[in-house]
Amino acid sequence: MGLMRRRAAHPDAAAAADTVLRLAVLLRAGLAPSRAWIVLDDGGDPVAARVRTAVARGDDVSDALAAEGGTWKEIAAAWRVATTVGAPLSESLRDVAAALRDGQRTADDVRVALAEPASTARLLGWLPLVAVLLGLALGFDTALVLATTPFGIACLVAGVALMVLAHRWNAALVRRAAAAPGIPGMAAELTAIALAGGSSTDRARELVREATSGAADPDVDEVLALSRAAGVPAVELLRSSAWLARHRARTDGRLRAARLSSQLLLPLGVCTLPSFLLLGVAPMMLSILSSGVLTL
């Protein structure tokens, strides 16, 4: 299985952003939210179909969106905050769609940067098996040596164990280097939505914590403190902070990918190359010695 894998359970943020942007346009044109979801459903949007069904049952739209999981949880939080404080829903959703697109670009940049070292590690992980096949292709009884002699069996067990260890080590390194789930700066975006609806600072932070079920974001607290100290509106400062958080996430992801290239040399040297020697070179040499080719 590949080291780099997109989880199908997590909806693509770009597709979610498209739906949210279309919804924002419909709301701005004067459609009621329930009618806007019906129009999207009639257009073939699968999420809109499920939301429409949930609303028909009497469920809240934000709960229906949160049930979609992944990116839709953050959209649900934005919907809940905007409807609670009375912020313009179309503008709020438009801002969220822009944040989702930017966040998806950040995740894509990190994924592309990680793809090369991850692919290299995956390719080199098969090197020991290639050594076995190479020995067979050259006419040596490497498979027989590995399966029938005590030394060969020991090499086989140790070599396979090192291959498994290398794979797990590589996977752990790639997993740590991958981008964290979620959209960076979303807490700042949600706080900006709450403040744009006329909510107080304390109420805005409380609403965001309730909507996201998360702890307070220190970056948001810092921006709000700066806003109070400077006597300027916090909405634009928060949106700038959200953009900066996504920019930092993109930069940090590229740096992690650069470090990953060197970190993957550790399992290569400690596990993969010794496994190559145990499964390929050692049985080949033993096959040569047992055949008497080197006997004087």
JSON list of C-alpha atoms in Angstrom, two decimals, residues 34 49-61 63-64:
[
{"chain": "A", "resi": 34, "resn": "SER", "atom": "CA", "xyz": [-33.85, 26.01, 2.02]},
{"chain": "A", "resi": 49, "resn": "ALA", "atom": "CA", "xyz": [-29.40, 16.11, -1.73]},
{"chain": "A", "resi": 50, "resn": "ARG", "atom": "CA", "xyz": [-28.51, 14.81, 1.72]},
{"chain": "A", "resi": 51, "resn": "VAL", "atom": "CA", "xyz": [-28.89, 18.26, 3.30]},
{"chain": "A", "resi": 52, "resn": "ARG", "atom": "CA", "xyz": [-32.28, 18.67, 1.63]},
{"chain": "A", "resi": 53, "resn": "THR", "atom": "CA", "xyz": [-33.41, 15.33, 3.01]},
{"chain": "A", "resi": 54, "resn": "ALA", "atom": "CA", "xyz": [-32.16, 16.20, 6.50]},
{"chain": "A", "resi": 55, "resn": "VAL", "atom": "CA", "xyz": [-33.88, 19.59, 6.46]},
{"chain": "A", "resi": 56, "resn": "ALA", "atom": "CA", "xyz": [-37.11, 17.93, 5.33]},
{"chain": "A", "resi": 57, "resn": "ARG", "atom": "CA", "xyz": [-36.87, 15.73, 8.45]},
{"chain": "A", "resi": 58, "resn": "GLY", "atom": "CA", "xyz": [-36.56, 18.85, 10.57]},
{"chain": "A", "resi": 59, "resn": "ASP", "atom": "CA", "xyz": [-32.81, 18.67, 11.18]},
{"chain": "A", "resi": 60, "resn": "ASP", "atom": "CA", "xyz": [-30.68, 21.78, 11.37]},
{"chain": "A", "resi": 61, "resn": "VAL", "atom": "CA", "xyz": [-28.60, 22.60, 8.28]},
{"chain": "A", "resi": 63, "resn": "ASP", "atom": "CA", "xyz": [-25.95, 19.43, 11.81]},
{"chain": "A", "resi": 64, "resn": "ALA", "atom": "CA", "xyz": [-26.58, 17.96, 8.36]}
]
